[in-house]
Every structure is written in structure tokens, then in C-alpha cells.
Short mmCIF file of C-alpha atoms in Angstrom, two decimals:
data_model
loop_
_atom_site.label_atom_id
_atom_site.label_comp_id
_atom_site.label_asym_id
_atom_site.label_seq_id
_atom_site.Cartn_x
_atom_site.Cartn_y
_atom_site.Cartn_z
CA UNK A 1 0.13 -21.57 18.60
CA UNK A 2 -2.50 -20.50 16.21
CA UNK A 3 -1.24 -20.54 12.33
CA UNK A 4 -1.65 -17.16 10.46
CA UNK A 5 -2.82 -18.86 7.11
CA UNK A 6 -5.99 -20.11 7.93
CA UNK A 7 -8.89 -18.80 5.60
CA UNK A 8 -11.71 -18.25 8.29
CA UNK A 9 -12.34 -14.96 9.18
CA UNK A 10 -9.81 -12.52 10.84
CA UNK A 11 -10.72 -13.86 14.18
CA UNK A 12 -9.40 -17.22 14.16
CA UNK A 13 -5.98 -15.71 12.45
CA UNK A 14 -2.82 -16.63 14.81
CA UNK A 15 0.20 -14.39 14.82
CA UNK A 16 3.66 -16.26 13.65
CA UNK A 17 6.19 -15.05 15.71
CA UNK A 18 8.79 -17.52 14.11
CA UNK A 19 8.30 -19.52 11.07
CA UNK A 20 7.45 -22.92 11.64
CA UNK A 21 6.75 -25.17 8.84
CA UNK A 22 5.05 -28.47 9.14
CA UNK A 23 7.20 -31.62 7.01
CA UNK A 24 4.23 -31.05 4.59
CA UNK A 25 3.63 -27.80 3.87
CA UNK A 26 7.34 -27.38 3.92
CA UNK A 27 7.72 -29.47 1.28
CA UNK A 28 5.32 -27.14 -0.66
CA UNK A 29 7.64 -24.47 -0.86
CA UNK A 30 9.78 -23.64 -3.73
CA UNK A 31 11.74 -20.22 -3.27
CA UNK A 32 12.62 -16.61 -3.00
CA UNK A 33 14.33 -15.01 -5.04
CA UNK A 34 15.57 -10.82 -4.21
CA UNK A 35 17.40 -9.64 -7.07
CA UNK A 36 18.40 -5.85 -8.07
CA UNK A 37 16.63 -2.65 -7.30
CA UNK A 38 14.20 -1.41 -10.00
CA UNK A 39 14.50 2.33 -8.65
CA UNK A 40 17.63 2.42 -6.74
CA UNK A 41 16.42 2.62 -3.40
CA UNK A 42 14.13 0.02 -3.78
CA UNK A 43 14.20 -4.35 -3.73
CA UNK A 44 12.22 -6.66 -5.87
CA UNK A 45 11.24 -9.42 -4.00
CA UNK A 46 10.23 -12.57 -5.98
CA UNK A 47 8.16 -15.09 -3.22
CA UNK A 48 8.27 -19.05 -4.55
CA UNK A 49 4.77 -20.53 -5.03
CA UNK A 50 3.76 -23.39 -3.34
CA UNK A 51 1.84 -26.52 -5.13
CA UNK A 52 -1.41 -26.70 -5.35
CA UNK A 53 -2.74 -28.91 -2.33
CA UNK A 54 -4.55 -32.13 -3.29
CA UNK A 55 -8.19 -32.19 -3.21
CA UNK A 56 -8.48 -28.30 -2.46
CA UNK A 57 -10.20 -26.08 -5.08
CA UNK A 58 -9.10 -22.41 -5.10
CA UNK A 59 -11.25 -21.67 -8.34
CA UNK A 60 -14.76 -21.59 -9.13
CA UNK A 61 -17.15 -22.35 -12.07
CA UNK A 62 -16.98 -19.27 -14.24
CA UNK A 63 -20.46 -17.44 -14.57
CA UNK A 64 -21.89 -15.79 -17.08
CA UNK A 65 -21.17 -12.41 -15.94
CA UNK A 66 -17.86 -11.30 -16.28
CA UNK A 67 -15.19 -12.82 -13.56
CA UNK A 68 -12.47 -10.34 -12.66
CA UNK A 69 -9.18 -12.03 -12.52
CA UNK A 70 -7.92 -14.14 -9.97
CA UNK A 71 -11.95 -14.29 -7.96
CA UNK A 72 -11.98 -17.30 -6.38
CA UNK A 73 -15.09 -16.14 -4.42
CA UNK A 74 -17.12 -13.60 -3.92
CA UNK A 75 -17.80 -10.55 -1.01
CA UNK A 76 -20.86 -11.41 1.10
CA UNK A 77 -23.70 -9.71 -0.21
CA UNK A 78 -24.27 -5.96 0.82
CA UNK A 79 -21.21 -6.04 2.39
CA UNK A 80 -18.99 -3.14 1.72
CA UNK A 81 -15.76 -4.25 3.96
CA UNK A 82 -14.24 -0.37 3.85
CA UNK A 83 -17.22 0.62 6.18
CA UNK A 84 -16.65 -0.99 10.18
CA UNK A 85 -14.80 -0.29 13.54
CA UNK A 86 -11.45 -0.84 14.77
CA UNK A 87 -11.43 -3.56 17.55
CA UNK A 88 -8.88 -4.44 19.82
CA UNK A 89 -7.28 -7.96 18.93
CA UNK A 90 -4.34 -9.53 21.35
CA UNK A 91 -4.73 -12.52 19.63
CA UNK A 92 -4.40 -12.17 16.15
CA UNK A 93 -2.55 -8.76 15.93
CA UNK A 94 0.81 -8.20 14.78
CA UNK A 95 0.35 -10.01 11.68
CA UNK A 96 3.78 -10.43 11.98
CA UNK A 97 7.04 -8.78 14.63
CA UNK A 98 8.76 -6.07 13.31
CA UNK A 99 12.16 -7.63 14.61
CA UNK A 100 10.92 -10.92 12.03
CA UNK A 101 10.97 -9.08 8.58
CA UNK A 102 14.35 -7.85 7.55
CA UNK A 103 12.87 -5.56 4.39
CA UNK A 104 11.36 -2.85 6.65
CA UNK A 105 12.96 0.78 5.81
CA UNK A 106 14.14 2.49 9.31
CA UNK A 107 11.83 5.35 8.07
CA UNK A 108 8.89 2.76 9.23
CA UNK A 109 10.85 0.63 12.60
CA UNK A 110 8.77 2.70 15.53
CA UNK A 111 9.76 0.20 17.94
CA UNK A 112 13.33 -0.07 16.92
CA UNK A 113 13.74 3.74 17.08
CA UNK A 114 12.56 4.07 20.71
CA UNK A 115 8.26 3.90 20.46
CA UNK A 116 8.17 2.76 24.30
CA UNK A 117 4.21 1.44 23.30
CA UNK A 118 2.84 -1.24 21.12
CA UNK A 119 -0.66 -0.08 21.34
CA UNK A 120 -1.13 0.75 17.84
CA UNK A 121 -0.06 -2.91 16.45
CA UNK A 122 -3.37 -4.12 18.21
CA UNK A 123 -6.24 -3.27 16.22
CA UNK A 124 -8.33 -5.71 13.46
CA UNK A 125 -10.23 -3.89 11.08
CA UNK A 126 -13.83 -5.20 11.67
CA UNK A 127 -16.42 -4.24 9.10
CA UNK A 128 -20.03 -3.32 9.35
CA UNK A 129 -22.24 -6.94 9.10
CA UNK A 130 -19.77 -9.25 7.48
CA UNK A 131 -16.27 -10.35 8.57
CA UNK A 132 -12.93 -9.30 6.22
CA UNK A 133 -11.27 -12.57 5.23
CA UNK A 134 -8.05 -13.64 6.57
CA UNK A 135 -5.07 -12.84 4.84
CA UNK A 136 -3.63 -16.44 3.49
CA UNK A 137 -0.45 -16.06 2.73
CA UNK A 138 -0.60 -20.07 1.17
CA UNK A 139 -3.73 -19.42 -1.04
CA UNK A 140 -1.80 -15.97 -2.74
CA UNK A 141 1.18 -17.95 -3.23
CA UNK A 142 -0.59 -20.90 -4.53
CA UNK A 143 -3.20 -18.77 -6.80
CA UNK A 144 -0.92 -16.50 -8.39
CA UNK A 145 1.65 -18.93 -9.53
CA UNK A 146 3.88 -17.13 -11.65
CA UNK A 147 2.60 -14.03 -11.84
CA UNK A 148 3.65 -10.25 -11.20
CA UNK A 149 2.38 -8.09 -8.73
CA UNK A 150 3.90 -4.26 -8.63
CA UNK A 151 3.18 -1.04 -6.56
CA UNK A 152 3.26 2.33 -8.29
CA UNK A 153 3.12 5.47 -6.27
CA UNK A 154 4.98 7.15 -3.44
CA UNK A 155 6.92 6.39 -0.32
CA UNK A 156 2.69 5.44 0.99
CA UNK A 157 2.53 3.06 -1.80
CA UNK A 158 6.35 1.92 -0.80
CA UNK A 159 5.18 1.30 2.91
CA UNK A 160 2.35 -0.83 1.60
CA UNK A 161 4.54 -2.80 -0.31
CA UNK A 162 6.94 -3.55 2.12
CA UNK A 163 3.66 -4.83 4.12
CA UNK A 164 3.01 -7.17 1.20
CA UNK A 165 6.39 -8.94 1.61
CA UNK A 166 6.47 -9.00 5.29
CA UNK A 167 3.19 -10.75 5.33
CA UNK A 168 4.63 -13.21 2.85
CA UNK A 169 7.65 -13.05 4.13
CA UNK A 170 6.54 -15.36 7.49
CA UNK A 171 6.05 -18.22 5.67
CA UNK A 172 9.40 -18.81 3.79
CA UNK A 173 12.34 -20.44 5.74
CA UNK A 174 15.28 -18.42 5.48
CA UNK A 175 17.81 -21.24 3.53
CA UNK A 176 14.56 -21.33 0.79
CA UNK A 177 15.45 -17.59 -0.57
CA UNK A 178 18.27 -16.58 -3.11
CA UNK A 179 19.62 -13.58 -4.23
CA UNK A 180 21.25 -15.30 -7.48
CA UNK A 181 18.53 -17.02 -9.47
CA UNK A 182 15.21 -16.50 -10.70
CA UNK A 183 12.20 -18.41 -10.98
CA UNK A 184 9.33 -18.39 -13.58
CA UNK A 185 7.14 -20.60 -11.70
CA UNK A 186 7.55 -17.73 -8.86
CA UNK A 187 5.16 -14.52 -7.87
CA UNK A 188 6.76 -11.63 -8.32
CA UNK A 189 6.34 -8.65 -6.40
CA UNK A 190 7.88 -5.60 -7.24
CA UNK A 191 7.77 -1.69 -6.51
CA UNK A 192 8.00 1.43 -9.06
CA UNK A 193 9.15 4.60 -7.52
CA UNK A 194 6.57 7.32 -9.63
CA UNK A 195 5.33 9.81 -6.77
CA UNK A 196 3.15 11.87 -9.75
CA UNK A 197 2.79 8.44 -12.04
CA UNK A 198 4.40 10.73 -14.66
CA UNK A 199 7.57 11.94 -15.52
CA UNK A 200 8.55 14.51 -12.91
CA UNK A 201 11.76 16.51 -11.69
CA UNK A 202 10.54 14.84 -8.05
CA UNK A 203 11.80 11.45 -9.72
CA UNK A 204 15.40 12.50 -8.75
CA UNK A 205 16.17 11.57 -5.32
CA UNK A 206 17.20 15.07 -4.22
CA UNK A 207 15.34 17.59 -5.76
CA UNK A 208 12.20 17.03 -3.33
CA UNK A 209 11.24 20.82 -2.51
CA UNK A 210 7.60 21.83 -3.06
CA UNK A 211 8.41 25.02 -4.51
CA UNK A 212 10.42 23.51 -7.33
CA UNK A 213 8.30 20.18 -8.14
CA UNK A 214 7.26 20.23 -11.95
CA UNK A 215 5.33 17.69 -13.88
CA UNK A 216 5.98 17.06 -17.34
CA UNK A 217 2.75 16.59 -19.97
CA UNK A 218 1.83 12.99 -21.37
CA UNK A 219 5.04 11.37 -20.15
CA UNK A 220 3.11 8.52 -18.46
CA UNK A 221 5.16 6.21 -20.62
CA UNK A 222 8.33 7.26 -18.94
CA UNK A 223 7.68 5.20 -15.93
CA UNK A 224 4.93 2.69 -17.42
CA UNK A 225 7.22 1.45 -20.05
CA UNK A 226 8.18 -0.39 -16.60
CA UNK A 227 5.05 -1.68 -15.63
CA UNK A 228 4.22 -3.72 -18.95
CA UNK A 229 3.94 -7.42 -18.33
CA UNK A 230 2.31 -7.09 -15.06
CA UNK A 231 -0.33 -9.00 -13.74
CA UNK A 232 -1.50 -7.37 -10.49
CA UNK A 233 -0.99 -3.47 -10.36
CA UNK A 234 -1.93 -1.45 -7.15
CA UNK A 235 -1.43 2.29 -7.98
CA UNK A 236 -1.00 5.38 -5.88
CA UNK A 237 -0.99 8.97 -5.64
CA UNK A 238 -2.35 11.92 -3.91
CA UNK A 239 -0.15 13.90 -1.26
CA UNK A 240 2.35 14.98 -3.75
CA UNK A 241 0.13 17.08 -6.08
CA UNK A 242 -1.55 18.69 -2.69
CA UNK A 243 1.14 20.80 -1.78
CA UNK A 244 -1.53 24.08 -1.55
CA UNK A 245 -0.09 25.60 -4.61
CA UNK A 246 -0.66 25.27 -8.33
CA UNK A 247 0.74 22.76 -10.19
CA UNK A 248 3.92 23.51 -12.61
CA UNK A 249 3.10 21.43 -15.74
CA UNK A 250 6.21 20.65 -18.26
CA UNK A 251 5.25 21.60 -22.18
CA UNK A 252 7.76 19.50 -23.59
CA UNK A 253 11.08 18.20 -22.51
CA UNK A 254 13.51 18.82 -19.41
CA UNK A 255 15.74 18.56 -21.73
CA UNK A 256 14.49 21.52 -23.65
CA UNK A 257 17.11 24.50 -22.96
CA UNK A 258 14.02 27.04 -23.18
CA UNK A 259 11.29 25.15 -21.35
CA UNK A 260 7.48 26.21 -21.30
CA UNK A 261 5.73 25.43 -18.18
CA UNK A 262 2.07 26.39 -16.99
CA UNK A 263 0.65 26.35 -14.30
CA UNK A 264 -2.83 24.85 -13.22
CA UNK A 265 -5.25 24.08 -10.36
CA UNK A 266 -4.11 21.19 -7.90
CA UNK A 267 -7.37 19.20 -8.76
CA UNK A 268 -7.62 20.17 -12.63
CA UNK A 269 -3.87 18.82 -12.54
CA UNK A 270 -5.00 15.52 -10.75
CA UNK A 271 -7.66 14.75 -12.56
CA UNK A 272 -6.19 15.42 -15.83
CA UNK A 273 -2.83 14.45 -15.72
CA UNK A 274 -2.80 11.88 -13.31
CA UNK A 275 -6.31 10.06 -13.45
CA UNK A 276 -7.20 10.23 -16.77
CA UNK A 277 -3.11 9.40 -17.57
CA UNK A 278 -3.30 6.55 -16.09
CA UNK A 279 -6.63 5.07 -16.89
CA UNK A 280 -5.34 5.70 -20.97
CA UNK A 281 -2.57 3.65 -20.02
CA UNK A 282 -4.69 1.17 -18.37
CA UNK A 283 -6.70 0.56 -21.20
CA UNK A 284 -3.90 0.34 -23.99
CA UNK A 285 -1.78 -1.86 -21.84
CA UNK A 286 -3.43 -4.11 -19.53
CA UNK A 287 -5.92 -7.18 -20.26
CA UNK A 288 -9.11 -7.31 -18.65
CA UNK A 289 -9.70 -10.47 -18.93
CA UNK A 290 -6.20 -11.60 -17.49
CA UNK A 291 -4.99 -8.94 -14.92
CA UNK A 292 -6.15 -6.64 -12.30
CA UNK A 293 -5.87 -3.01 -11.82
CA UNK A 294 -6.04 -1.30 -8.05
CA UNK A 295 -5.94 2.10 -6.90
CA UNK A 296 -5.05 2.85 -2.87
CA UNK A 297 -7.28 6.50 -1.50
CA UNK A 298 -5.47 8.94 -0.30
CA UNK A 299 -3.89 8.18 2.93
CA UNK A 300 -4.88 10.67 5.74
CA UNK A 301 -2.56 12.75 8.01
CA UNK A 302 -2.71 14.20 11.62
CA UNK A 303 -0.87 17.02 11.56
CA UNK A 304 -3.58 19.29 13.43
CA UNK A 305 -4.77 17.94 17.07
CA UNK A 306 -7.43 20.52 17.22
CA UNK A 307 -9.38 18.39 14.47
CA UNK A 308 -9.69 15.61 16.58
CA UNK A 309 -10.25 17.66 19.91
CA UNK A 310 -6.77 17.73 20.97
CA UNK A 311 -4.94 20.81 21.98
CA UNK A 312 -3.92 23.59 19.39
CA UNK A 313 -0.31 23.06 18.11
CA UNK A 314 -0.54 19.28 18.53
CA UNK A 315 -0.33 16.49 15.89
CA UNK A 316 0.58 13.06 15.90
CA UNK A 317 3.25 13.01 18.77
CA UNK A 318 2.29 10.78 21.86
CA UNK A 319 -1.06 9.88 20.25
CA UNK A 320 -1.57 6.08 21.36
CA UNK A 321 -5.43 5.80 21.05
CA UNK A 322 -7.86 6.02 18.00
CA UNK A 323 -9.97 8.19 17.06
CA UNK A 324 -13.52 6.91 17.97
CA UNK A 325 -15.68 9.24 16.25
CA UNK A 326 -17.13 7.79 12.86
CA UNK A 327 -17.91 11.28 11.30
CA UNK A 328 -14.33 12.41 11.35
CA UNK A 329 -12.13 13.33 8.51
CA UNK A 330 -9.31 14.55 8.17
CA UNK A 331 -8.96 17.89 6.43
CA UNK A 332 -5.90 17.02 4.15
CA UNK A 333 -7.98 14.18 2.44
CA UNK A 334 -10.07 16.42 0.12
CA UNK A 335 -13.77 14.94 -1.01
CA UNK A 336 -13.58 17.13 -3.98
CA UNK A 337 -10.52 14.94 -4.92
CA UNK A 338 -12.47 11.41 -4.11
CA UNK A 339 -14.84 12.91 -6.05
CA UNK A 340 -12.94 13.60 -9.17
CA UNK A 341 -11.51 9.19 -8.69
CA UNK A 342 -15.08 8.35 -8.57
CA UNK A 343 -16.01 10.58 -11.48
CA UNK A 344 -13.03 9.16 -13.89
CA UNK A 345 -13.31 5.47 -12.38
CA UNK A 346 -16.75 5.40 -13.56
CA UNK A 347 -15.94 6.29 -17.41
CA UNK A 348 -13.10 3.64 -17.45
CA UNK A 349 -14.07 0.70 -19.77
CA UNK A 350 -11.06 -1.85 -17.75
CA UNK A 351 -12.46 -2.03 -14.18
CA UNK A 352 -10.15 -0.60 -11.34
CA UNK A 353 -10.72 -1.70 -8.00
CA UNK A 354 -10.93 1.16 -5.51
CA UNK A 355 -9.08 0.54 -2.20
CA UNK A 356 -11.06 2.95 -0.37
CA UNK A 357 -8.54 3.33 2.71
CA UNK A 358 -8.86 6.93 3.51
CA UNK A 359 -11.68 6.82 5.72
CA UNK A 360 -10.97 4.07 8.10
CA UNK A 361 -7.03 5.24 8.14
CA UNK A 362 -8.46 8.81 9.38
CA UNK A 363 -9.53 6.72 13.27
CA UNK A 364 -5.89 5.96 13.66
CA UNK A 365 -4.51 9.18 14.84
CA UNK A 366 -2.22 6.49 16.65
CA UNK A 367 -0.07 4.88 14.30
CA UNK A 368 2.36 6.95 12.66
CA UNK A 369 6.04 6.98 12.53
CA UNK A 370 6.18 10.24 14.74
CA UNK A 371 9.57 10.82 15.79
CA UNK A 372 10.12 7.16 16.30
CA UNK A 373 12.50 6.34 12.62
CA UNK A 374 15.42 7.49 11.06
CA UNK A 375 15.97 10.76 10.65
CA UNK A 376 17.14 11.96 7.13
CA UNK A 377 19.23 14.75 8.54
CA UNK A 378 20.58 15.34 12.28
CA UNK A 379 18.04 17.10 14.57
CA UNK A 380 18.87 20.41 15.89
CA UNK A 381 18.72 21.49 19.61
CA UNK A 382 15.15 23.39 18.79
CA UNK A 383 13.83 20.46 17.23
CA UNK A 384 14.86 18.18 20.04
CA UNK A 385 13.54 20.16 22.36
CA UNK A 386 9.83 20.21 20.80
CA UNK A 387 9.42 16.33 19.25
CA UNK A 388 6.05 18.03 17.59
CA UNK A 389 8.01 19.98 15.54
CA UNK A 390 9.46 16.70 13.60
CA UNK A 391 7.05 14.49 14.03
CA UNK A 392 6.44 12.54 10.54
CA UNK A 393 2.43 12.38 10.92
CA UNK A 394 2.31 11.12 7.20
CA UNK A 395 4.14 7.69 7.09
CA UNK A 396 2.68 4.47 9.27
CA UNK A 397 4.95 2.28 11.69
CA UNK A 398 5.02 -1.46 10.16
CA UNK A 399 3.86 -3.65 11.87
CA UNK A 400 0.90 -1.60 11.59
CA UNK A 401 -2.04 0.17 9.48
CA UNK A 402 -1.13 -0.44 5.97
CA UNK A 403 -0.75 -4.64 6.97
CA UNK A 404 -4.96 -3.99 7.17
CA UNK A 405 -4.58 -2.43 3.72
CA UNK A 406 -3.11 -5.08 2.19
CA UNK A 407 -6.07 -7.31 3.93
CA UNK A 408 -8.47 -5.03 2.13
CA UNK A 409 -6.55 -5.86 -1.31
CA UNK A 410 -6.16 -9.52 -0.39
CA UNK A 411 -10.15 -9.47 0.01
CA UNK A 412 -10.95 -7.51 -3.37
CA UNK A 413 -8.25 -9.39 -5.64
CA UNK A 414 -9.85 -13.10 -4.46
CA UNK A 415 -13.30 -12.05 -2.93
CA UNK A 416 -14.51 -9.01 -5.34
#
């Protein structure tokens, strides 16, 4: 059986359907440490390192132009992995079995809640001219040595996470995690609830209705105050300002008996209070020199067959191929929105790394939740009867997608 932590390219990667550690590499292994939930609904997951193999070099001599933090390498020239095909892979794909990483949210187990197909766990993202390195498990664990890694965003940005420790997750034993101690020498990975980045009435479990959602002005600190000290950060946010109506904006405090809200343009809002909010913060908290910044595109939906040429009234329900034409984009994933990232990124004086996802997410029509996870409230008899109806066309089944996101990040934190 093929090992999943070889460094060659995503062909030669082997899929571990139980963890099997040689005497050696065992040995490597500290431990894991899961301790309390940061946002209440959430784990922090805290993967032990292994030491650094004899005789292998994981850095390189530092050039004269600036290195980004934690390069080890380099992309092959002209090679812009977010630009390929989808390819069928038996081999290689799952990364890992869904049954095989305990930290999944029933929101994302399709094949636990009844998906009777595996199709979509079968695809490698192949780019155009170059190859997307493997994700190594071994080299991440070894490189960033007692660092932090956290994910900011939504319940999109919670899915990838969750990817992040599954694919780490196959290469601890089970007795070599803890939930009762902590270790420095240990990377870190945690995950910040902040839908909006900023201080929002959203933040509250509950209160999730679009009608009611109100952001409040310059409040980034509510939530960042929580990200200080981090190493690796790997933002999101998108689908909750897009809601087709104006955004409420908070002058002030929700504490404030009499408060003063305005209201402003969905992509004056964005660009504003959430790109330009978080870039300040950037730049007044994290060092260039000695941590990364990444920010994950908007993740597409398939709420609207018709886009794809499937029948009017259709979405993502019983879709179990890809979509194979390269042109297509889904409607919900506005340009003028990548436009306004691209615009702000390029001002920024600390580099972010752009996870350009949307795009190559838009072919795979295939591999939502649907109807196949928990449901948050019982189903009625209407609903039952018409599975399009309730069909989550946002969220991704893990295995799935977002493990070929976390490739893409793998590739840009070690091979920018």
C-alpha cells in the first residue's frame, strides 16, 4: 500500500486507509493535544511535530529577494497551479475515509447520511503544465514545529479546517493524542468563528436571519484580539455579505440603547469594511518576515441547474458528475467582488497569498452536502417530498473538494 506522505507529485500519493506507522517514523512522533473550544462549537486541535529526519534538508539558502515564511522551495516557473482540469484518480483519492477522521461535523458526513455514490471523492486537481505537490503531512509537521496555524471565516472556512486536521489527522496513532496537556514544541491549529471578520449580531449562534444581520464599524479587534500570536492565518469571507440586499452597518455599540445604523452597497461594504479591515489589521499585527497571511476566494454554489444546462428548478441534488466546461462560472461568485480582493491585495505592503479556489470549485457541481447531513431542524412532508427544496448546495462533503484546497495552501505556504 502506497504511503500518503511522499513529496513527489500528486500522482504517486497513496491513500491511508488505516494508520500504519513504521518502528521509525513512529518513533518520530510526539503528540496531539485537543483542548477547549475557542468559539463554542468549535475544537482546537494541537498536532505533535515530528523530528527533523537526519540528513534531510527542508530549508533552503536564503536569496536576496525577500523569502516569504516557511518557502522551502519554490512553484515551477510560469506555473500558476489554480489554472488545470479535474482528473479522475482511483489511486490516490480519498486523501483519507470519512469513517477514519472522528472531527468531521455531520453537516459535512455525505456518506454517513445516506449519499449511495462516492463519485465525487475521486477527482485530483491537475494543473495546466506543472504538477501540484503532494500534500506531506511529515514535512508540515516537521517544518512548522511549534507554530500556530488558525482559520478565520465562516462555516466554508470551518469545512476547510476540519480538512486540515483530517489530513493530519492519518498520521497520528490514536494512544499519541491527549485531551489534558499541551505542548510548545507542537503545531497548533485552530479555528475562529467571524462569518463578517468583524463584530456582528451574526456572531450569536441564533440570530442567523438575513433580514436582521448588522455589522458593526471598526470592530475588527473584537475577534482579532484572538488571532494575535499566530503564525499561519488563512482568512475567509464572502457569502455572508451577498445576501442581495444592502448592508446594515453599526455606528457605534450594540450596546448603545439608541443605535445608528446605515445602510450601504454589498460591495462598498466588502471592500471597506471587510478588506481594507483586515489588511489594517494585517499590517499592525502580523510580521512579515516571520508569518504568513492567506485569503480563501469565494466558494461557488449550484443552486440554479439551468446555468450549467440542467433543467429549470434544479440545483445540486443528484448531481454526481463535473462540470466540464472551462468557461463556466457560477453566477453567485461575483467578478466585481474578485475584483475589489485584487484591487486592495495589491495596495497591501504585508503580502497575502490569494487562494484562488473559486474557479476550479465552480466544475464540481458534484460535491456538495445536498440532502445527504444533518438536518438543523426536522423536515416537513413538502420538503421530503421534493429533496431540491433542501438541498444545502453551499457546503462540500469531506472527504472531498476543500481536501484539494488545503493542497493548494500546502503548495503556496512551502512552494510560493
Amino acid at each position: 500500500m502506497k504511503s500518503p506522505l511522499s513529496s513527489s507529485s500528486s500522482s504517486s500519493m497513496g491513500v491511508l486507509r488505516k494508520p500504519r506507522l513504521s518502528p521509525y517514523l513512529f518513533t518520530l512522533l510526539t503528540f496531539v493535544v485537543f483542548i477547549t473550544i475557542l468559539y463554542g462549537e468549535d475544537f482546537i486541535c494541537i498536532f505533535g511535530q515530528l523530528e527533523p529526519i537526519p540528513g534531510r534538508a527542508i530549508s533552503r539558502p536564503v536569496k536576496k529577494r525577500e523569502k516569504l515564511a516557511f518557502a522551502i522551495g519554490k512553484s515551477e516557473e510560469k506555473c500558476d497551479v489554480f489554472k488545470g482540469r479535474w482528473v479522475r484518480d482511483e489511486l490516490t483519492r480519498p486523501l483519507y475515509e470519512e469513517s477514519e477522521c472522528p472531527y468531521i461535523q455531520p453537516q459535512l458526513t455525505c456518506q454517513e447520511h445516506g449519499r449511495p455514490d462516492t463519485e465525487y471523492q475521486k477527482w485530483r486537481w491537475q494543473p495546466h503544465g506543472c504538477d501540484l505537490p503532494s500534500f506531506n503531512a511529515t514535512l508540515m509537521l516537521e517544518t512548522l514545529r511549534g507554530k500556530r496555524m488558525m482559520f478565520v471565516g465562516d462555516s466554508l472556512n470551518r469545512g476547510q479546517y476540519v480538512s486540515m486536521i483530517c489530513l493530519l489527522h492519518t498520521l497520528i496513532p490514536e494512544h499519541a493524542k491527549s485531551m489534558k496537556s499541551y505542548d510548545n514544541d507542537a503545531l497548533t491549529v485552530f479555528r475562529a468563528k467571524a462569518p463578517f471578520l468583524l463584530e456582528s449580531n451574526s456572531d450569536n449562534a441564533v440570530v442567523h436571519r438575513v433580514p436582521d444581520r448588522i455589522v458593526r464599524r471598526g470592530s475588527i479587534n473584537k475577534h482579532g484580539k484572538h488571532w494575535k500570536g499566530v503564525d499561519i492565518l488563512v482568512f475567509n469571507t464572502y457569502l455572508w455579505w451577498m445576501t442581495g440586499l444592502d448592508i446594515k452597518i453599526l455606528k457605534g455599540s450594540f450596546e448603545d440603547e439608541e443605535k445608528e445604523i446605515i445602510e450601504v452597497s454589498a460591495e462598498d461594504a466588502y471592500r471597506i469594511m471587510a478588506m481594507r479591515s483586515m489588511l489594517r489589521w494585517v499590517r499592525k499585527n502580523m510580521d512579515r518576515k516571520k508569518t504568513r497571511v492567506f485569503f480563501t476566494s469565494m466558494s461557488p454554489t449550484h443552486g440554479k441547474g439551468i446555468e450549467w444546462g440542467g433543467e429549470p428548478g434544479k440545483n445540486c441534488y443528484n448531481q454526481t458528475t463535473i462540470i466540464e466546461d472551462s468557461n463556466y462560472w457560477d453566477t453567485n461568485s461575483r467578478k466585481t467582488i474578485m475584483n475589489v480582493i485584487a484591487e486592495e491585495f495589491s495596495k497591501s505592503k504585508f503580502p497575502i497569498t490569494f487562494l484562488n479556489i473559486t474557479q476550479l470549485s465552480s466544475y464540481r457541481k458534484d460535491a456538495h452536502t445536498s440532502i445527504y447531513k444533518k438536518q438543523w431542524s426536522p423536515l416537513t412532508a413538502e420538503q421530503l417530498a421534493n429533496p431540491v427544496s433542501y438541498a444545502d448546495c453551499v457546503h462540500w462533503c469531506l472527504p472531498g473538494l476543500q481536501d484539494t484546497w488545503n493542497e493548494l495552501l500546502f503548495s503556496k505556504l512551502f512552494y510560493p
